[in-house]
Amino acid sequence: MVTLLTDSIGRVSALARAARKSVKRFGGVIEPMHTLRISYDDRSGAELVTLREAKLERARPFLTTSLERMQAAGQALSWVRKAAPPRTPEPEVWAALEALLDQLEDPDDTVSPRARLAASGLRLLSAFGWGVDFERCVACGKEATAGQSARIDATRGGLVCRACGGARRQLSGSERSLFRDAAAGGALNDQIAPLALELVEQALKAHGGIE
Ligand SMILES: [Zn+2]
């Protein structure tokens, strides 16, 4: 049994009979990190689909040569596997994940895998409808002054202004702007990546108990 994230029906569990042995039907392509073109049987009411055929649509052989790239890809896949509801198309999640895997496959990418993962985490949160608000207080809606630092509580989904009690973590104005851009597809640097990852993990935990 394999878990697939598909562009058309979202996350789905599939039965791949003798997948690892059946070179004829699956060509040994059922490994994570690659994008496949599949055909399957879907009996109504059945929880599982049955995989008929799988071909490589976009292989990512370079990604699998680096432990750091593999770890970044694996973490993102794990987030999506836990956060994506079954059989619900999530085109933005699909796009964010494909973009990350393509970046991790690019040998000339100058951004580190961990920084790519951190930015993708923020983008995935937005794609799931759990985007962290780096502009406004989640309690009263008051907008933070552009360029100014503000308090943030990712478990509550964004900034918490002083009048509403504030929060432990402070973000500078430039951090807020970098994170907002990353959620829309921008890149982060190594210095700021750990903070972004911390916020992503807090938000995922608050939304779905995802760790
Ligand atoms: Zn407030």
CSV table of C-alpha atoms and ligand atoms in Angstrom, one decimal:
chain,number,residue,atom,x,y,z
A,1,MET,CA,0.0,0.0,0.0
A,2,VAL,CA,1.3,3.5,-0.9
A,3,THR,CA,0.1,7.0,-0.1
A,4,LEU,CA,-0.1,9.2,-3.1
A,5,LEU,CA,-0.6,13.0,-3.3
A,6,THR,CA,-2.4,13.5,-6.6
A,7,ASP,CA,-3.3,16.7,-8.4
A,8,SER,CA,-6.8,15.5,-9.2
A,9,ILE,CA,-8.1,13.8,-6.0
A,10,GLY,CA,-5.6,14.9,-3.4
A,11,ARG,CA,-4.2,12.4,-0.9
A,12,VAL,CA,-5.2,8.9,-1.5
A,13,SER,CA,-4.1,5.4,-0.4
A,14,ALA,CA,-3.5,3.0,-3.2
A,15,LEU,CA,-3.0,-0.6,-3.4
A,16,ALA,CA,0.0,-1.4,-5.6
A,17,ARG,CA,0.1,-5.2,-5.9
A,18,ALA,CA,3.7,-6.5,-5.9
A,19,ALA,CA,4.8,-3.0,-6.8
A,20,ARG,CA,8.4,-3.5,-6.0
A,21,LYS,CA,8.6,-6.7,-8.0
A,22,SER,CA,6.4,-5.7,-10.9
A,23,VAL,CA,8.9,-4.0,-13.2
A,24,LYS,CA,6.5,-4.4,-16.1
A,25,ARG,CA,3.6,-2.4,-14.6
A,26,PHE,CA,5.4,0.0,-12.3
A,27,GLY,CA,9.0,0.0,-13.6
A,28,GLY,CA,10.2,0.3,-10.1
A,29,VAL,CA,9.2,4.0,-10.0
A,30,ILE,CA,7.2,3.9,-6.8
A,31,GLU,CA,9.6,5.9,-4.7
A,32,PRO,CA,9.0,9.2,-3.0
A,33,MET,CA,10.3,12.5,-4.5
A,34,HIS,CA,9.4,11.7,-8.1
A,35,THR,CA,6.3,12.9,-9.9
A,36,LEU,CA,4.4,10.0,-11.5
A,37,ARG,CA,1.8,9.6,-14.1
A,38,ILE,CA,-0.6,7.0,-12.9
A,39,SER,CA,-3.7,5.1,-13.9
A,40,TYR,CA,-5.9,3.5,-11.3
A,41,ASP,CA,-9.2,1.7,-10.6
A,42,ASP,CA,-11.5,3.5,-8.3
A,43,ARG,CA,-14.5,1.4,-7.2
A,44,SER,CA,-17.1,3.7,-5.7
A,45,GLY,CA,-17.2,3.5,-1.9
A,46,ALA,CA,-13.8,1.8,-1.6
A,47,GLU,CA,-11.3,3.6,0.5
A,48,LEU,CA,-8.3,2.4,-1.6
A,49,VAL,CA,-7.8,2.9,-5.2
A,50,THR,CA,-5.9,0.1,-7.1
A,51,LEU,CA,-2.9,1.2,-9.0
A,52,ARG,CA,-2.9,-0.1,-12.6
A,53,GLU,CA,0.2,1.6,-14.0
A,54,ALA,CA,2.7,4.2,-12.9
A,55,LYS,CA,5.3,5.9,-15.1
A,56,LEU,CA,7.8,8.6,-14.2
A,57,GLU,CA,6.6,12.0,-15.3
A,58,ARG,CA,9.4,13.9,-13.6
A,59,ALA,CA,12.3,12.0,-12.1
A,60,ARG,CA,14.4,13.7,-9.5
A,61,PRO,CA,17.6,11.6,-9.4
A,62,PHE,CA,19.8,14.4,-8.1
A,63,LEU,CA,17.6,15.1,-5.1
A,64,THR,CA,18.2,11.5,-3.8
A,65,THR,CA,22.0,12.0,-3.9
A,66,SER,CA,22.1,14.4,-1.0
A,67,LEU,CA,21.0,13.5,2.6
A,68,GLU,CA,20.2,17.2,3.3
A,69,ARG,CA,18.0,17.5,0.2
A,70,MET,CA,16.3,14.1,1.0
A,71,GLN,CA,15.6,15.3,4.6
A,72,ALA,CA,14.1,18.5,3.4
A,73,ALA,CA,11.9,16.7,0.9
A,74,GLY,CA,11.0,14.0,3.4
A,75,GLN,CA,9.9,16.6,6.0
A,76,ALA,CA,7.7,18.4,3.5
A,77,LEU,CA,6.1,15.2,2.3
A,78,SER,CA,5.5,14.2,5.9
A,79,TRP,CA,3.7,17.5,6.7
A,80,VAL,CA,1.5,17.1,3.7
A,81,ARG,CA,0.8,13.4,4.3
A,82,LYS,CA,-0.5,14.3,7.8
A,83,ALA,CA,-2.2,17.6,7.0
A,84,ALA,CA,-3.9,16.8,3.7
A,85,PRO,CA,-7.5,15.5,4.1
A,86,PRO,CA,-8.1,12.3,2.1
A,87,ARG,CA,-9.6,12.6,-1.4
A,88,THR,CA,-9.7,16.4,-1.4
A,89,PRO,CA,-8.0,18.2,-4.3
A,90,GLU,CA,-5.5,20.7,-2.9
A,91,PRO,CA,-4.1,22.4,-6.1
A,92,GLU,CA,-2.1,25.0,-4.1
A,93,VAL,CA,-0.5,22.3,-1.9
A,94,TRP,CA,0.3,20.3,-5.0
A,95,ALA,CA,2.0,23.4,-6.6
A,96,ALA,CA,3.9,24.2,-3.5
A,97,LEU,CA,5.2,20.7,-3.1
A,98,GLU,CA,6.2,20.4,-6.7
A,99,ALA,CA,8.0,23.7,-6.6
A,100,LEU,CA,10.0,22.6,-3.5
A,101,LEU,CA,10.9,19.2,-5.0
A,102,ASP,CA,12.0,20.9,-8.2
A,103,GLN,CA,14.2,23.4,-6.3
A,104,LEU,CA,15.7,20.5,-4.3
A,105,GLU,CA,16.5,18.7,-7.6
A,106,ASP,CA,18.3,21.8,-9.0
A,107,PRO,CA,22.1,21.3,-8.6
A,108,ASP,CA,22.7,25.0,-9.2
A,109,ASP,CA,20.3,26.2,-6.6
A,110,THR,CA,22.2,28.6,-4.3
A,111,VAL,CA,19.6,28.4,-1.5
A,112,SER,CA,20.1,25.7,1.1
A,113,PRO,CA,17.7,22.8,1.3
A,114,ARG,CA,16.8,23.8,4.9
A,115,ALA,CA,16.0,27.4,3.8
A,116,ARG,CA,13.9,26.0,0.9
A,117,LEU,CA,12.0,23.8,3.3
A,118,ALA,CA,11.4,26.7,5.7
A,119,ALA,CA,9.9,28.9,3.0
A,120,SER,CA,7.9,26.0,1.6
A,121,GLY,CA,6.5,25.4,5.1
A,122,LEU,CA,5.1,28.9,5.2
A,123,ARG,CA,3.7,28.5,1.7
A,124,LEU,CA,2.1,25.1,2.6
A,125,LEU,CA,0.4,26.7,5.6
A,126,SER,CA,-1.2,29.3,3.3
A,127,ALA,CA,-2.1,26.6,0.8
A,128,PHE,CA,-3.9,24.6,3.5
A,129,GLY,CA,-5.8,27.8,4.5
A,130,TRP,CA,-3.7,28.1,7.7
A,131,GLY,CA,-1.5,31.0,6.6
A,132,VAL,CA,0.2,32.9,9.4
A,133,ASP,CA,-0.8,36.5,9.4
A,134,PHE,CA,2.3,38.6,9.7
A,135,GLU,CA,0.4,41.9,9.2
A,136,ARG,CA,-2.5,41.9,11.6
A,137,CYS,CA,-3.4,41.1,15.2
A,138,VAL,CA,-5.4,37.8,15.2
A,139,ALA,CA,-7.5,39.0,18.1
A,140,CYS,CA,-8.5,42.6,17.2
A,141,GLY,CA,-7.5,42.9,13.5
A,142,LYS,CA,-5.2,45.9,14.1
A,143,GLU,CA,-2.6,46.2,11.4
A,144,ALA,CA,1.0,46.4,12.5
A,145,THR,CA,3.0,49.4,11.3
A,146,ALA,CA,5.0,48.5,8.2
A,147,GLY,CA,8.6,47.9,9.0
A,148,GLN,CA,8.0,47.7,12.7
A,149,SER,CA,8.6,44.7,15.0
A,150,ALA,CA,5.6,42.9,16.3
A,151,ARG,CA,4.8,40.0,18.6
A,152,ILE,CA,3.7,36.7,17.1
A,153,ASP,CA,2.0,33.5,18.3
A,154,ALA,CA,2.0,31.0,15.4
A,155,THR,CA,-0.3,28.7,17.4
A,156,ARG,CA,-2.9,31.4,17.2
A,157,GLY,CA,-2.2,32.1,13.5
A,158,GLY,CA,-0.4,35.4,13.6
A,159,LEU,CA,0.5,38.6,15.3
A,160,VAL,CA,-0.9,39.4,18.8
A,161,CYS,CA,-0.8,43.2,19.5
A,162,ARG,CA,0.2,44.6,22.9
A,163,ALA,CA,-3.4,45.6,23.7
A,164,CYS,CA,-4.5,42.0,23.2
A,165,GLY,CA,-1.8,40.6,25.5
A,166,GLY,CA,1.1,40.3,23.1
A,167,ALA,CA,3.1,37.1,22.6
A,168,ARG,CA,6.5,35.7,23.6
A,169,ARG,CA,8.1,35.8,20.2
A,170,GLN,CA,9.0,39.0,18.5
A,171,LEU,CA,9.6,39.5,14.8
A,172,SER,CA,11.4,42.4,13.3
A,173,GLY,CA,9.8,44.4,10.5
A,174,SER,CA,12.1,42.8,7.9
A,175,GLU,CA,11.5,39.3,9.3
A,176,ARG,CA,7.7,39.9,8.9
A,177,SER,CA,8.1,41.0,5.4
A,178,LEU,CA,10.5,38.1,4.4
A,179,PHE,CA,8.0,35.6,5.9
A,180,ARG,CA,5.1,37.1,4.1
A,181,ASP,CA,7.0,36.9,0.8
A,182,ALA,CA,8.0,33.3,1.5
A,183,ALA,CA,4.4,32.3,2.1
A,184,ALA,CA,3.8,33.7,-1.4
A,185,GLY,CA,6.6,31.7,-3.0
A,186,GLY,CA,9.7,33.7,-2.1
A,187,ALA,CA,13.0,32.4,-0.7
A,188,LEU,CA,14.5,32.6,2.8
A,189,ASN,CA,18.1,32.6,3.9
A,190,ASP,CA,19.9,30.3,6.3
A,191,GLN,CA,19.9,32.8,9.1
A,192,ILE,CA,16.2,33.2,9.2
A,193,ALA,CA,15.2,29.6,8.3
A,194,PRO,CA,15.2,28.1,11.8
A,195,LEU,CA,12.8,30.8,13.1
A,196,ALA,CA,10.5,30.1,10.1
A,197,LEU,CA,10.6,26.4,10.7
A,198,GLU,CA,9.8,26.9,14.4
A,199,LEU,CA,6.7,29.0,13.4
A,200,VAL,CA,5.6,26.4,10.8
A,201,GLU,CA,5.9,23.6,13.3
A,202,GLN,CA,4.0,25.5,15.9
A,203,ALA,CA,1.2,26.3,13.5
A,204,LEU,CA,0.9,22.7,12.2
A,205,LYS,CA,0.8,21.4,15.7
A,206,ALA,CA,-2.0,23.9,16.6
A,207,HIS,CA,-4.0,23.0,13.6
A,208,GLY,CA,-3.8,19.3,13.3
A,209,GLY,CA,-1.7,18.0,16.1
A,210,ILE,CA,0.9,17.5,13.4
A,211,GLU,CA,4.5,17.0,14.6
B,1,ZN,ZN,-5.0,43.1,19.0
